[in-house]
Structures are given as structure tokens and as C-alpha cells.
Coordinates of C-alpha atoms in Angstrom, one line a residue:
X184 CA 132.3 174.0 103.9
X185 CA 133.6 177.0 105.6
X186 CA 136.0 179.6 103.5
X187 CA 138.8 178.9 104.9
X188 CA 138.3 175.0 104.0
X189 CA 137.2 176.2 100.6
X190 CA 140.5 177.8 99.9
X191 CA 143.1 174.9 99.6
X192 CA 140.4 172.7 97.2
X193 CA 140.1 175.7 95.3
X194 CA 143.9 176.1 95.1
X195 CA 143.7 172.9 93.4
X196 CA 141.7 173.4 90.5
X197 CA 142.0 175.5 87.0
X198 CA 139.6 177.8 85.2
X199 CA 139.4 177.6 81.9
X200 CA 136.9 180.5 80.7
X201 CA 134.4 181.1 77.7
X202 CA 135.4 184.4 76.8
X203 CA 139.3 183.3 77.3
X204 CA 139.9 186.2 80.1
X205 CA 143.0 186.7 78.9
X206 CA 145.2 190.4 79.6
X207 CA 145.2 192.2 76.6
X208 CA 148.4 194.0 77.3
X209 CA 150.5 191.2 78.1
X210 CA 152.3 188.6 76.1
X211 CA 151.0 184.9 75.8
X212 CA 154.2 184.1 77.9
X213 CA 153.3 186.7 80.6
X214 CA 149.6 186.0 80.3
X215 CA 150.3 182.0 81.6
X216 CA 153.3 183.1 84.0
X217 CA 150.8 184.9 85.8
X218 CA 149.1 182.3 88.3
X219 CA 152.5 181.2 88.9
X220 CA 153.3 184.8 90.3
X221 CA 150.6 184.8 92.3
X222 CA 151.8 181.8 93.9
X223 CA 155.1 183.3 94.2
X224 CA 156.9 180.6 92.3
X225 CA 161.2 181.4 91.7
X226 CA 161.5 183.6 88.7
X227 CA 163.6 180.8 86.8
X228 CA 161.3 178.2 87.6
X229 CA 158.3 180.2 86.5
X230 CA 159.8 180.7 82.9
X231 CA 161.2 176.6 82.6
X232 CA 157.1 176.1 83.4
X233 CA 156.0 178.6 81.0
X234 CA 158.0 177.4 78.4
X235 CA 156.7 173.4 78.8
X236 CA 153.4 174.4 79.0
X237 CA 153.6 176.4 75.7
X238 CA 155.3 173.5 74.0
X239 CA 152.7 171.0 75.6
X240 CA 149.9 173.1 73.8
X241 CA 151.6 174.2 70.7
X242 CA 152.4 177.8 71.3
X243 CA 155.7 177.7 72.1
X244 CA 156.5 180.2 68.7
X245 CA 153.6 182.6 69.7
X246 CA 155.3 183.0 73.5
X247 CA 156.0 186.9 72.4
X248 CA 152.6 187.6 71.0
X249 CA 149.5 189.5 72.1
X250 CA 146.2 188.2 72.9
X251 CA 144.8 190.4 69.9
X252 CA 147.3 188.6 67.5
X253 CA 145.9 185.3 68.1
X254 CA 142.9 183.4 66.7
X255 CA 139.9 182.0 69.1
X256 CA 141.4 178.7 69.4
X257 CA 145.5 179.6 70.1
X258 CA 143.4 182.3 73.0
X259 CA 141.6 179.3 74.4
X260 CA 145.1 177.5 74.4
X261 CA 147.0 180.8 76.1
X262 CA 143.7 179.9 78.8
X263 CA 144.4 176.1 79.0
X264 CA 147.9 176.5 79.4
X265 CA 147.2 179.5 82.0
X266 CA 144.5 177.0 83.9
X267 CA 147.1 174.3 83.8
X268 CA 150.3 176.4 85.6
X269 CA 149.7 175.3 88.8
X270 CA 149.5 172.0 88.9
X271 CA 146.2 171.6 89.2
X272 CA 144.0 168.4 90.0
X273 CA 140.6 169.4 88.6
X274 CA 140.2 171.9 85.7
X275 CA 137.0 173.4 85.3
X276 CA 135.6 174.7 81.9
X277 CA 133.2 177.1 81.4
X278 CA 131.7 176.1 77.5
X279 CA 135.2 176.2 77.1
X280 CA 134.3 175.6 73.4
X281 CA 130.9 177.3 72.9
X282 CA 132.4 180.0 71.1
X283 CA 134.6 178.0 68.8
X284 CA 134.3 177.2 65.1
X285 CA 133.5 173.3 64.7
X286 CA 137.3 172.8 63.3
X287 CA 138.8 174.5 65.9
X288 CA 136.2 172.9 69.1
X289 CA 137.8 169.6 67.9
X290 CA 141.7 170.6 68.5
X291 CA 140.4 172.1 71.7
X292 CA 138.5 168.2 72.9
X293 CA 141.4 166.7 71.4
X294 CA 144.2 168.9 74.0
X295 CA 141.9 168.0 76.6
X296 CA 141.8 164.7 75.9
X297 CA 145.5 164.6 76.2
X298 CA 145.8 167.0 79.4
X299 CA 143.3 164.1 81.3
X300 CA 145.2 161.0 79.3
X301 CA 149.0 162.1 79.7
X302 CA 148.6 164.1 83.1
X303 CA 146.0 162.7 85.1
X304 CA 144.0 165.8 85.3
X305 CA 140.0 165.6 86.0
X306 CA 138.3 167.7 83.2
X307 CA 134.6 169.3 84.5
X308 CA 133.2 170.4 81.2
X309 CA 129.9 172.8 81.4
X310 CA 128.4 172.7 77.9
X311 CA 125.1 173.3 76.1
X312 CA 126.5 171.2 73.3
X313 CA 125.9 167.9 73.1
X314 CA 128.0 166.8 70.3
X315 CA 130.7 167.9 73.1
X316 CA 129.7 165.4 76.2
X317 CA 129.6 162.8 73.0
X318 CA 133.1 163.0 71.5
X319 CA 135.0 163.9 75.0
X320 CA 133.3 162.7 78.6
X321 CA 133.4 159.9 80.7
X322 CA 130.3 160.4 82.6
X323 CA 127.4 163.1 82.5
X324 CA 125.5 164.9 84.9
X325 CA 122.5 166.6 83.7
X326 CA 121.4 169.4 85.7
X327 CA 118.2 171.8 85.2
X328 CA 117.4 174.7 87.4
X329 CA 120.0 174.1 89.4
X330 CA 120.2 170.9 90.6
X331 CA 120.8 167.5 89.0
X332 CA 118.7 165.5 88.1
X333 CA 119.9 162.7 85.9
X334 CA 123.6 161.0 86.0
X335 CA 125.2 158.2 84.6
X336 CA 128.2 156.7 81.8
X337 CA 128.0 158.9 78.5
X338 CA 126.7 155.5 76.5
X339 CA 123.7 154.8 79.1
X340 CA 122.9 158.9 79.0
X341 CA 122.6 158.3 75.6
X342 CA 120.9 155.3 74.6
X343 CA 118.4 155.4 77.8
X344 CA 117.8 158.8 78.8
X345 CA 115.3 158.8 81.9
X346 CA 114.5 162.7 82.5
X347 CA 112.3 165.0 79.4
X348 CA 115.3 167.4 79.9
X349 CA 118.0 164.8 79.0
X350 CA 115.6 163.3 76.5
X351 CA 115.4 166.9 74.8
X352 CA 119.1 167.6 74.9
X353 CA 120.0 163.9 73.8
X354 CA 117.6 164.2 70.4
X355 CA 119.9 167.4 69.2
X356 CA 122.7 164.9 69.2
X357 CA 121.7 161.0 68.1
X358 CA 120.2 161.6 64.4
X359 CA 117.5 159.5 63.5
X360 CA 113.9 160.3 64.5
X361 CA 111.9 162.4 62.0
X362 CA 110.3 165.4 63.1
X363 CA 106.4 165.9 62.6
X364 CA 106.9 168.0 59.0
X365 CA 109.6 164.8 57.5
X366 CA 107.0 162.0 58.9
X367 CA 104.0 164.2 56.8
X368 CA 106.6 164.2 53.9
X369 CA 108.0 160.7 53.9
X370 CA 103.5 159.6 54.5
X371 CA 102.7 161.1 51.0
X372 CA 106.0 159.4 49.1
X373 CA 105.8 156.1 51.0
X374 CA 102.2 154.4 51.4
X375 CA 103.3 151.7 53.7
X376 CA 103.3 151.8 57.6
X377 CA 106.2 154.1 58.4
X378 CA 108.1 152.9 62.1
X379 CA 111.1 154.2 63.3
X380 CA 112.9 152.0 64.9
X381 CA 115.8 152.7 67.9
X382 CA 119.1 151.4 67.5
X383 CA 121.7 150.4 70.5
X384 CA 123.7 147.9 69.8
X385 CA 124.6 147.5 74.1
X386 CA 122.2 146.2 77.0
X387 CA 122.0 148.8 79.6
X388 CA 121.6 148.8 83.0
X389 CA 120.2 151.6 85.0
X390 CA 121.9 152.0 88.3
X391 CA 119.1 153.9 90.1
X392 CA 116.3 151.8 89.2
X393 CA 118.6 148.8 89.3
X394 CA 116.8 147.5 85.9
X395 CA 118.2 146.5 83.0
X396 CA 117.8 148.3 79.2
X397 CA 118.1 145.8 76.5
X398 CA 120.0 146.3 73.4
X399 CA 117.6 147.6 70.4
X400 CA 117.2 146.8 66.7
X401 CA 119.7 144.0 66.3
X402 CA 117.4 141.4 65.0
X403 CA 115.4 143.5 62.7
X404 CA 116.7 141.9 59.5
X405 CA 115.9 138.6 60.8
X406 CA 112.4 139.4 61.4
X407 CA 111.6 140.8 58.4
X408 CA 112.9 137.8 56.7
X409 CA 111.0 135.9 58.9
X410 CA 107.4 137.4 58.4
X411 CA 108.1 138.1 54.5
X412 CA 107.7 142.1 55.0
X413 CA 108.7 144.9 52.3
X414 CA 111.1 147.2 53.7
X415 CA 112.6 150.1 52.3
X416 CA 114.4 152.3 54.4
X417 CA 113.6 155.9 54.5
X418 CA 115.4 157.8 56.8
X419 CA 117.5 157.4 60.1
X420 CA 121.4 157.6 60.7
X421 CA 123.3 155.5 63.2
X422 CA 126.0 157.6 65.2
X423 CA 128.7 155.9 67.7
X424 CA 128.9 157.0 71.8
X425 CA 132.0 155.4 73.4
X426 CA 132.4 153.5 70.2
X427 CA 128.9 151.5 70.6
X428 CA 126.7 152.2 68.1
X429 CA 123.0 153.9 68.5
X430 CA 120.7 155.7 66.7
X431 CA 117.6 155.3 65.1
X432 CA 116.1 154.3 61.4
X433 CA 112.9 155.3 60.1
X434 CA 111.2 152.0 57.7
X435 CA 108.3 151.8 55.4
X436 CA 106.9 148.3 55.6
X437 CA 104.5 146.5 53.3
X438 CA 103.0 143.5 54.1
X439 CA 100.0 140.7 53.5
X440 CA 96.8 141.4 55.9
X441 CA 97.7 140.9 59.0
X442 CA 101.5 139.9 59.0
X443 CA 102.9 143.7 58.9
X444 CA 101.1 143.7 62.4
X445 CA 102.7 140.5 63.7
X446 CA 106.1 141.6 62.6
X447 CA 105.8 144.8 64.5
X448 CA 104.4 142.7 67.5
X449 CA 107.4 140.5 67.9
X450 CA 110.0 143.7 66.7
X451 CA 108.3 145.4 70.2
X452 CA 109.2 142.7 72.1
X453 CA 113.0 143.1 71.9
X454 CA 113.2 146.8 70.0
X455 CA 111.9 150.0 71.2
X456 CA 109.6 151.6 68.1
X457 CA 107.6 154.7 67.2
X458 CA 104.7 153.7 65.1
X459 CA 103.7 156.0 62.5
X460 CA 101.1 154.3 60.7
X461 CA 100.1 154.3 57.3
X462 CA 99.3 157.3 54.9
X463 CA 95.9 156.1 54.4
X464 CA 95.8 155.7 58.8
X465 CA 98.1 157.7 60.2
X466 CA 98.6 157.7 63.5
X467 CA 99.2 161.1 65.5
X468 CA 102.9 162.6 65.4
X469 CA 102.8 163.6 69.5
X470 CA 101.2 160.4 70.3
X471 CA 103.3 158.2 68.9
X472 CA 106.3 159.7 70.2
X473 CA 104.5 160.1 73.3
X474 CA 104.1 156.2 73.7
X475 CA 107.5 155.0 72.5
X476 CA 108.8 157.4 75.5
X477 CA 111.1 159.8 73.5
X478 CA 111.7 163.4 72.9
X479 CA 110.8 165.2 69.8
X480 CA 113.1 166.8 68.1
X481 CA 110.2 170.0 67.6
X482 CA 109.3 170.0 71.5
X483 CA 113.4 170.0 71.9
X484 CA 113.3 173.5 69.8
X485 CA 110.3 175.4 71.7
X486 CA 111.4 174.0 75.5
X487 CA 115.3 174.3 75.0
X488 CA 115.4 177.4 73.5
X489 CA 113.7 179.1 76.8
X490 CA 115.5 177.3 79.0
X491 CA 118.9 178.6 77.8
X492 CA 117.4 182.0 77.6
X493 CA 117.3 181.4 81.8
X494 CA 120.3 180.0 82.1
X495 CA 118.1 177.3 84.0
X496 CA 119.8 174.1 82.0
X497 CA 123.3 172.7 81.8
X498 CA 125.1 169.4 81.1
X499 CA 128.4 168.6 83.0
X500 CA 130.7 166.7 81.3
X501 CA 132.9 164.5 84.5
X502 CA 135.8 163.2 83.6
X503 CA 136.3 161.0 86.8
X504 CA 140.0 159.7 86.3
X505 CA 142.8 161.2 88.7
X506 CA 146.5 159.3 88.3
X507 CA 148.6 161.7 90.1
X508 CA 148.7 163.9 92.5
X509 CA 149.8 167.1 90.9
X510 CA 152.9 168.0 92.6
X511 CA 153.9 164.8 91.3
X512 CA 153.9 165.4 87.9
X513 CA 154.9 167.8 85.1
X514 CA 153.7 169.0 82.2
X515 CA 155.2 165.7 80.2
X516 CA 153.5 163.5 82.6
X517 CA 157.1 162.4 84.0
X518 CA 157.3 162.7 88.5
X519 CA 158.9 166.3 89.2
X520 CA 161.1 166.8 92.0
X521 CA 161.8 170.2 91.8
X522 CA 160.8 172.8 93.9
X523 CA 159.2 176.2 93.6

């Protein structure tokens, strides 16, 4: 697109900035008026909009206040506010919550949860932080070195990650499969044949390859029942994405000869495992993971931690829900008729 067709679509989206980028000698109030008098909005009408928006994100007492007086989260809500002045369709944050204390990255999902729910404003969320995409988005696009290269519905991302750089981000996130030094520990406490197995409690289907992902690890107690195995379980944790539940569970099995390798036949057949082996046959870390198709958590350390260092790997959290146009509505989601 040319500039001058650039201009108008950029008119119609907000920044929302890591570092805040907020002026340092002006007020909160001044700080959000300020897009507005750049768009050369009536003085009275710029301080009735000021005012909602600092109500809408809880800063209406701070209005008077410096940047410097404020903690990390009220600054990123002088910057949401600020992003938000204009009535925009599409606000775009920058790690908007990188650098954010867990507490305070939680009220910050939680007001943009509301802007998209109440107004009807798309949310484009670049983030590092998976735990983010998890709690907040709609839909993900993974990108590495700039282009992307995996999309889909947050649960799908999730549960059936296609791309090593999705797999690698996605095993920071879903707890569950032991790294290479917990399988060595959990071989010399538990003699049986340690398997993890992956839990999703939904079918899948993948939209570029047009196949279908079955659900994993739902019938797990039946089988054992069935084949008379000793199970103790030994590690895992099961986590929700879009309220489904997935994860994965690490087992010790005992068994007669023979019917430990039977169960684990008819578990593959409608459950996706990584098969450790025994203590007195262990079967090798990478190549286990390897053939069961997902990331380790240790090659996640040594690859991800270079690739940030290049700023060659982002996710983008989409939020793809637009209800209004935004002249239409105000900052209480009600149609405004008013004019600059």
C-alpha cells in the first residue's frame, strides 16, 4: 500500500508501548488528552473523553499526577487509556506486559479483556510470553524471522503444535513433560517403565492439512483396568486453554511379561505417549521425545534463548472480534452521537 493509503488505517489503530512512552512532565490527564489534540478535537470534548477513559481504566483519582508518581501497571493504564482516545478499531501492543510483575500482568489482560468485550476493539498482542496468548487470545500467529509460519485457535496452537518453534514456545507454557535430568531422577526412584502420557481432552482439526487430531489420554484408566497394570503416577500437571483441558502426566507402570507392552500398544492407538523405558532399559531421553513428535523443555532453553537475543521470534496474539465501528461507540460501549 502506498503512504498515503497507509495513513487513514493507521489513524485507526492504538499503540500501546512496552516502555509506556509516557511525557514525563505532564499530568496523567494531559498525558491521554494528547492524541486527542493532535486530532484537533474541541477543548470541552477533549476533557468529557479524558475523564471517561480515566474512569473506564481506574485512574480517574490519579488524573493530576505525574508519570513518576505512578507504579508500572497505573503507567501502562495512562498508555491504554492514551491508545484508546481516539476511537480506535485495532489496538496494537508491544509486550504490553513484558515488563510487568505477574500480579499486576493479570489486571493489565483482564482491562484488555474488557476494552475487546465491552467496546468491540481488536487487541494485536506481540508477546514472548506464553502464559499471555493462554489466558487472553482468540487466535495465535507464530512468527519466526519474520514471517509466519504457524496460525490457528489458541486451543489447537496448543494441544497440536505443527512447527519446532511453536513446539518450543508451547512446552514453556503446558506443564507436564519431564526434562532429561527429572526422567534420570524419577528412573532411579521408580523401576517400572516410566511413559508420559499427553492429555487433550478435545479432537482437533488442522485446517491446513485438513486432518483431524484426536483427543488424548481419556481412556487411560480404562485400560489399565483392563490389562491389570500398576500405575503410580509420578509427575505431570493438567492446565486449561479456552477452558479445555491439556497437559501431560508422567506414569510408572508395572506389569506381568508381556502385558505392560500390550497396554502401551492399545494406549498408542488413541493417546499420543513418550516412552521412557525402564530403569534397568532405558530408552534414550532425545529419542524418545524425538518419536512422540514434541519439544523438549531443554532444547526449548538452548534454541529460545538465542532466538530472542535476535529478536528473530515472536508470537501474535489476534483478537479477531470487531462489533463497532468506532465512531459509533464510547468509552461505555453505549452509540455516541456527538461530535468533535
Amino acid at each position: 500500500m502506498s503512504e498515503s493509503k497507509l495513513r487513514p488505517v493507521r489513524q485507526k489503530i492504538g499503540m500501546i508501548f512496552q516502555s509506556f512512552n509516557l511525557f514525563s512532565t505532564k499530568t496523567v490527564a494531559q498525558n491521554v488528552a494528547y492524541p486527542l489534540q493532535l486530532d484537533h478535537w474541541r477543548k470541552d470534548y477533549q476533557d468529557k473523553r479524558v475523564k471517561e477513559l480515566l474512569e473506564f481504566v481506574g485512574l480517574a483519582e490519579h488524573a493530576n499526577k505525574y508519570p513518576a508518581q505512578l507504579s508500572g501497571g497505573q503507567k501502562q493504564r495512562v498508555g491504554i487509556a492514551r491508545a484508546l482516545a481516539t476511537n480506535p478499531k485495532i489496538l496494537l501492543a508491544d509486550e504490553a506486559t513484558s515488563a510487568l510483575d505477574p500480579e499486576t500482568t493479570t489486571e493489565v489482560l483482564d482491562l484488555l479483556k474488557k476494552i475487546n468485550e465491552q467496546l468491540g476493539v481488536t487487541i494485536v498482542l506481540i508477546t514472548h510470553q506464553m502464559n499471555v496468548v493462554q489466558q487472553i487470545a482468540h487466535h495465535v500467529a507464530v512468527m519466526s524471522a519474520g514471517r509466519i509460519v504457524e496460525q490457528g485457535t489458541v486451543y489447537r496452537i496448543f494441544a497440536a503444535p505443527r512447527e519446532d518453534v511453536t513446539k518450543r514456545f508451547i512446552a514453556t507454557a503446558i506443564s507436564g513433560l519431564p526434562d532429561e535430568a527429572r526422567v534420570a531422577k524419577m528412573h532411579e526412584d521408580w523401576p517400572g517403565r516410566l511413559v508420559t502420557v499427553i492429555v487433550r481432552q478435545h479432537d482437533i482439526t488442522d485446517p491446513v492439512t485438513n486432518t483431524r487430531i484426536n483427543a488424548s489420554g481419556q481412556n487411560i484408566s480404562e485400560l489399565i483396568s483392563k490389562h491389570q497394570i500398576d500405575s503410580n503416577l509420578v509427575f505431570g500437571g493438567i492446565d486449561t486453554v479456552q477452558g479445555v483441558a491439556i497437559g501431560a502426566i508422567t506414569y510408572s507402570f508395572d506389569g506381568a511379561d508381556g502385558e505392560v507392552d500390550d497396554f502401551l500398544d492399545e494406549l498408542a492407538r488413541n493417546s499420543d505417549i513418550v516412552d521412557f523405558g525402564t530403569a534397568k532399559n532405558p530408552v534414550d531421553y532425545n529419542e524418545a521425545v524425538e518419536h512422540a513428535g514434541i519439544a523438549s523443555p531443554v532444547e526449548l532453553t538452548e534454541e529460545d534463548g538465542a532466538a530472542r537475543d535476535e529478536q528473530a521470534e515472536q508470537v501474535e496474539q489476534v483478537d479477531d472480534v470487531v462489533t463497532m465501528t468506532p465512531r459509533e461507540v464510547g468509552v461505555d460501549g453505549t452509540e455516541n452521537t456527538e461530535e468533535k
